[in-house]
Amino acid sequence: MAATAAVVALAPAPASADLSHFNKNAQDGGNVSYCFTSSVTSYIRDNMTGAMNYMDTRLSAIPAVTYHSTCDVAVGDGTPRTDIAWFDAWRDGVYGEAFCKYAWPNDGSSNQGECDQNHVYLVGSAIARDAPDDEHGYSSVACHEAGHTLGFKGHQDPPPASQRDCMAGGDIGTVRSTDAIYSAHNTSDFNAYYD
């Protein structure tokens, strides 16, 4: 589940929380919006929606998570964009990937350098190949990549048991109860930093 971390939504209002678990990049706003490109099948769409709904209920620092029925993925046109555009398409050597597709330019605005739209890929064919008949594989990857859009770092080395969550990379064919959640440690620090 290699990914380039990208960030959306939430204006940082730093408190005293430790930032070691997520990136310190600025984020552009308060609400998180998402959409599905035409590449997304209904089966994977359910898991992506689940990841967004979970984000909405688990992370109190996000005022709202909203669905947009159409995706504006045009770059450079200056229009407001959906924060997270989901895709189901091949990416070499990964189950999913998230990256900032459009960051605000140096235009004198307060948004400079903040991410205005993330593109998030789930490689449905690779997940189906390695986790056949296991919806959990899709949920785990969707949770992981959605977490990157908010700035959560991925864990390459296993974290302590109390901090295991979907941000840990690993074998999607091995089901663990922590694979589709954000740990209490990460969640509390995230909410304390952004609330």
XYZ file of C-alpha atoms in Angstrom:
195
model
C 0.000 0.000 0.000
C 2.705 2.460 -0.878
C 1.400 5.975 -1.187
C 2.519 9.509 -1.384
C 0.805 11.265 1.472
C -1.420 14.127 0.505
C -3.627 16.348 2.577
C -7.071 17.955 2.302
C -9.615 19.838 4.275
C -9.004 21.153 7.788
C -7.366 24.409 8.659
C -4.600 23.700 11.172
C -5.154 25.263 14.548
C -2.280 23.604 16.414
C -2.832 22.512 19.957
C -0.269 20.636 22.001
C -0.641 17.242 20.334
C 2.294 15.199 19.108
C 2.571 15.241 15.330
C 4.735 12.149 14.948
C 1.920 10.083 13.471
C 0.843 12.408 10.660
C 2.325 14.911 8.241
C 2.514 18.566 9.197
C 1.425 19.843 5.777
C -1.206 22.582 5.647
C -4.696 21.563 4.622
C -7.257 23.718 2.858
C -10.579 24.126 4.608
C -12.849 22.395 7.070
C -15.185 20.026 5.262
C -14.014 17.028 3.245
C -15.816 16.331 -0.030
C -15.397 13.260 -2.218
C -16.541 11.870 -5.555
C -16.183 8.755 -7.710
C -14.760 8.833 -11.206
C -16.367 6.633 -13.858
C -13.630 4.010 -13.296
C -15.074 3.038 -9.902
C -17.263 -0.083 -9.833
C -20.216 -0.329 -7.468
C -18.498 -3.015 -5.363
C -15.428 -0.880 -4.646
C -17.582 2.247 -4.333
C -19.270 0.730 -1.263
C -15.875 0.325 0.429
C -14.756 3.835 -0.504
C -18.020 5.231 0.869
C -17.490 3.202 4.039
C -14.008 4.701 4.460
C -15.382 8.229 4.065
C -18.281 7.596 6.465
C -15.872 6.114 8.998
C -13.604 9.165 8.651
C -16.638 11.386 9.290
C -17.637 9.588 12.501
C -14.150 8.829 13.885
C -12.380 12.162 13.376
C -14.296 14.874 15.233
C -11.965 17.576 13.906
C -13.574 17.204 10.469
C -16.769 19.305 10.465
C -18.428 17.296 7.672
C -17.741 14.736 4.939
C -19.919 15.220 1.872
C -20.450 13.319 -1.360
C -20.352 15.101 -4.743
C -22.216 13.283 -7.521
C -19.826 14.593 -10.176
C -16.038 14.863 -10.163
C -14.245 17.992 -11.317
C -10.753 16.659 -12.001
C -9.703 19.428 -14.407
C -6.400 20.980 -13.373
C -5.586 24.657 -13.579
C -9.057 26.007 -14.291
C -9.343 27.841 -10.971
C -12.690 26.311 -10.005
C -13.486 24.816 -6.631
C -12.752 21.108 -6.615
C -13.915 18.061 -4.772
C -11.256 17.320 -2.142
C -10.884 13.590 -2.865
C -11.501 12.031 -6.288
C -11.553 8.200 -6.132
C -10.319 5.990 -9.005
C -10.120 2.250 -9.669
C -7.145 1.911 -11.994
C -3.827 0.102 -12.237
C -0.836 1.481 -10.320
C 2.358 -0.583 -10.511
C 3.320 -2.556 -7.414
C 0.686 -1.188 -5.010
C -2.876 -1.872 -3.862
C -3.628 1.824 -3.606
C -2.070 5.246 -3.872
C -2.982 8.780 -2.810
C -1.370 11.976 -4.005
C -2.063 15.690 -4.254
C -3.134 16.363 -7.834
C -3.578 20.102 -7.448
C -2.017 22.387 -4.836
C -2.841 26.075 -4.610
C -0.191 28.130 -6.455
C 1.817 31.053 -5.132
C -0.930 33.536 -5.995
C -0.824 35.655 -2.858
C -3.755 33.853 -1.259
C -3.702 32.239 2.151
C -4.144 28.825 0.464
C -0.657 28.770 -1.070
C 0.840 25.271 -1.057
C -2.279 23.633 0.377
C -3.804 20.693 -1.445
C -7.043 21.495 -3.255
C -7.643 18.029 -4.697
C -6.268 14.566 -3.969
C -6.533 11.632 -6.340
C -6.916 8.294 -4.591
C -6.496 5.009 -6.436
C -7.582 1.548 -5.382
C -6.236 -1.180 -7.634
C -9.300 -3.400 -7.536
C -7.796 -6.152 -9.709
C -4.724 -6.503 -7.449
C -6.835 -6.528 -4.290
C -9.151 -9.169 -5.775
C -6.132 -11.238 -6.832
C -4.473 -11.199 -3.391
C -7.545 -11.140 -1.152
C -10.144 -13.128 -3.108
C -13.668 -13.078 -1.710
C -12.464 -10.817 1.109
C -14.224 -7.472 1.254
C -11.937 -6.641 4.150
C -9.039 -6.150 1.716
C -10.914 -3.354 -0.052
C -11.951 -1.711 3.223
C -8.403 -1.805 4.571
C -6.885 -0.206 1.470
C -9.676 2.410 1.269
C -9.136 3.333 4.945
C -5.360 3.530 4.424
C -5.464 5.737 1.336
C -8.198 8.009 2.730
C -5.974 8.434 5.804
C -3.111 9.636 3.602
C -5.321 12.392 2.191
C -5.703 13.740 5.726
C -1.985 13.555 6.372
C -1.659 10.248 8.243
C 1.702 8.584 7.663
C 1.944 4.923 6.809
C 3.766 2.587 9.197
C 6.354 0.320 7.604
C 7.518 -1.228 10.869
C 4.786 -2.705 13.060
C 3.726 -0.108 15.651
C 2.862 -1.090 19.236
C -0.331 -3.147 19.475
C -2.277 -0.170 20.859
C -1.415 1.864 17.756
C -2.104 -0.705 15.024
C -4.554 0.521 12.430
C -5.184 0.744 8.699
C -2.161 2.999 8.246
C 0.154 0.011 8.750
C 1.206 -1.594 5.482
C 1.038 -5.335 5.180
C -0.556 -8.415 3.727
C -4.143 -7.642 2.783
C -4.903 -11.358 2.755
C -4.376 -11.539 6.529
C -7.453 -10.221 8.299
C -6.917 -8.311 11.534
C -9.520 -6.332 13.433
C -7.319 -3.234 13.206
C -6.992 -3.193 9.418
C -9.923 -0.875 8.680
C -9.767 1.583 11.601
C -7.660 4.502 12.819
C -6.075 3.693 16.183
C -7.203 5.501 19.317
C -3.702 7.010 19.594
C -3.746 8.419 16.060
C -7.357 9.564 16.322
C -6.951 11.377 19.637
C -3.775 13.147 18.523
C -5.341 14.102 15.182
C -8.479 15.483 16.816
C -6.528 17.321 19.531
C -4.283 18.965 16.934
C -7.056 20.102 14.604
C -9.993 20.733 17.005
